[in-house]
Amino acid sequence: MADREARNILSIRGMCKSFGRNRVLDHINFDVREGTIMGLMGENGAGKSTMMKCLFGTYQKDEGTILLDGKEVNFSGPKDALENGVAMVHQELNQCLERNVLDNLFLGRYPKNSMGIVDENRMRNEASDLFRKLNMTVNLTVPMKTMSVSARQMVEIAKAISYNAKLIVLDEPTSSLTVREVAKLFEMMRNLKAQGISLVYISHKMDEIFEICDQVSVLRDGKLVLTRRTADTNMNELIAAMVGRTLDNRFPPVDNTPGDVVLSVQHLSTKYEPNLKDISFDVREGEIFGLYGLVGAGRSELLETMFGVRTRAAGRVYYKGRLMNFNSSKDAMDHGFAMITEERKATGLFLEGDLTFNTTITNLTHYMSGVALSRDKMVKATANQINIMHTKCMGPSDSITALSGGNQQKVIFGKWLERDPSVFLMDEPTRGIDVGAKYEIYELIIKMAKMGKAIIVVSSEMPEILGITNRIGVMSNGRLAGIVNTAQTNQEELLTLSTKYL
Ligand SMILES: Nc1ncnc2c1ncn2[C@@H]1O[C@H](COP(=O)(O)OP(=O)(O)OP(=O)(O)O)[C@@H](O)[C@H]1O
Ligand SMILES: [Mg+2]
């Protein structure tokens, strides 16, 4: 077995880290045995990413020691860490989207030939070898921006592996991967482990932790509160450790009563891949309508087309009998539509702004005092949203980049709530959000439904789509394969429908 008397490849002792007055890590002790996979869990803002960034040299710890393979290390930055056997795949990808895969792979370490010129052939060969070994097909010369989030994530993982690291940290790597890609990633991880490489695996997904990790540690409010072999623990124990109490149900009761049809989508089609083919469905007032399907089935495209950011080839959308064929997101927003996008960093947030800016930006006319914007009103509204969403932060003037990934997502929610939309389109609204906060978001979705909003939720998580919707439309290869009543369906039926047109 992997964890027989193995040495610790990593030993963190008494590590502390604060940002200003905010103590994020409080005397952490954390060990990873050689050739094992250590899971790391905890609520949004618990300190998981910060702890690993202190190891990686992105942040400097305030106190404590880090032993790598028995020797004390103190990396001055990521480059230092990479050169000494530690690699990290970050939660929020930081790639040069304008450059191609090769450039991103070799950034900062271009191989040179004897003339001191960048050796492109060598780059190409090494990269091809790498992807072949990982059993991945990637076009090396296309710009990253043309690739899907999941493909970009796989490139990032390949890059970490290419450094021949002894220890690889993966910070929520599967949040945008398909089931098949996750399986591939796990196979890769098992291979690495078999070679004696150690991994730290950060995830909010319980089933993944139990599937792939030998051990698991839980952080709560900057303290390491539990470490167990995965074989010796269970989901309830981990949840209790994370949230400090037991959660009896993962989903609140869906007790809204949908009214008349308000939203009607008729024969919607698009031209470009993956194209929508003749999609028709209705959503009632106060209804939560789920959209299930495999990645690539066209769910995001459907929301984007309804929201006016993707071009229609044919079809119509009506709300309360009025035509809503939008040609821009502004048009959609002006008519009471809201959309939470899948890729929060790219399309949901202004990273230079503070919480107040990000919460109020889509709604500025609300905060006028006479002819001028009232910062006071904006801050008040933001404080209110922080309250409703239980966003973990110091206050409305925090910069958005100071928030943990999951808490950034809550800010996006708060921003849209401020606009009080009548139609709310949500693309994977709880991606990257911890179990406790997920429950709060579910409650919020149900509350909005009870206020009469029409809600469409795209989710790839089967329990979620079955747990919080009234009806579910299943998409398959750009078509609507069927619509089912949530109370009368099951996982099998959804899966069968999702493969109907493959
Ligand atoms: N650069 C920074 N400046 C100020 N505060 C920060 C910074 N980075 C993180 N924090 C704060 O540290 C705390 C821990 O954040 P961290 O990103 O480590 O959480 P996490 O456990 O990774 O959460 P998530 O699951 O949401 O990714 C949060 O309260 C966050 O606001
Ligand atoms: Mg994080």
Coordinates of N, CA and C in Angstrom, one line a residue, residues 15 69 110 160 406:
M15 N 2.7 27.1 10.4 CA 2.6 28.1 9.4 C 1.5 29.1 9.7
D69 N 11.1 17.2 1.5 CA 12.0 16.1 1.5 C 13.0 16.2 2.7
Y110 N 12.2 28.9 -22.2 CA 12.3 28.5 -23.6 C 13.7 27.8 -23.8
A160 N 2.5 21.5 -15.5 CA 2.9 21.2 -14.1 C 3.7 19.9 -14.1
G406 N -14.7 30.9 -4.4 CA -16.1 30.8 -4.1 C -16.8 32.0 -3.7

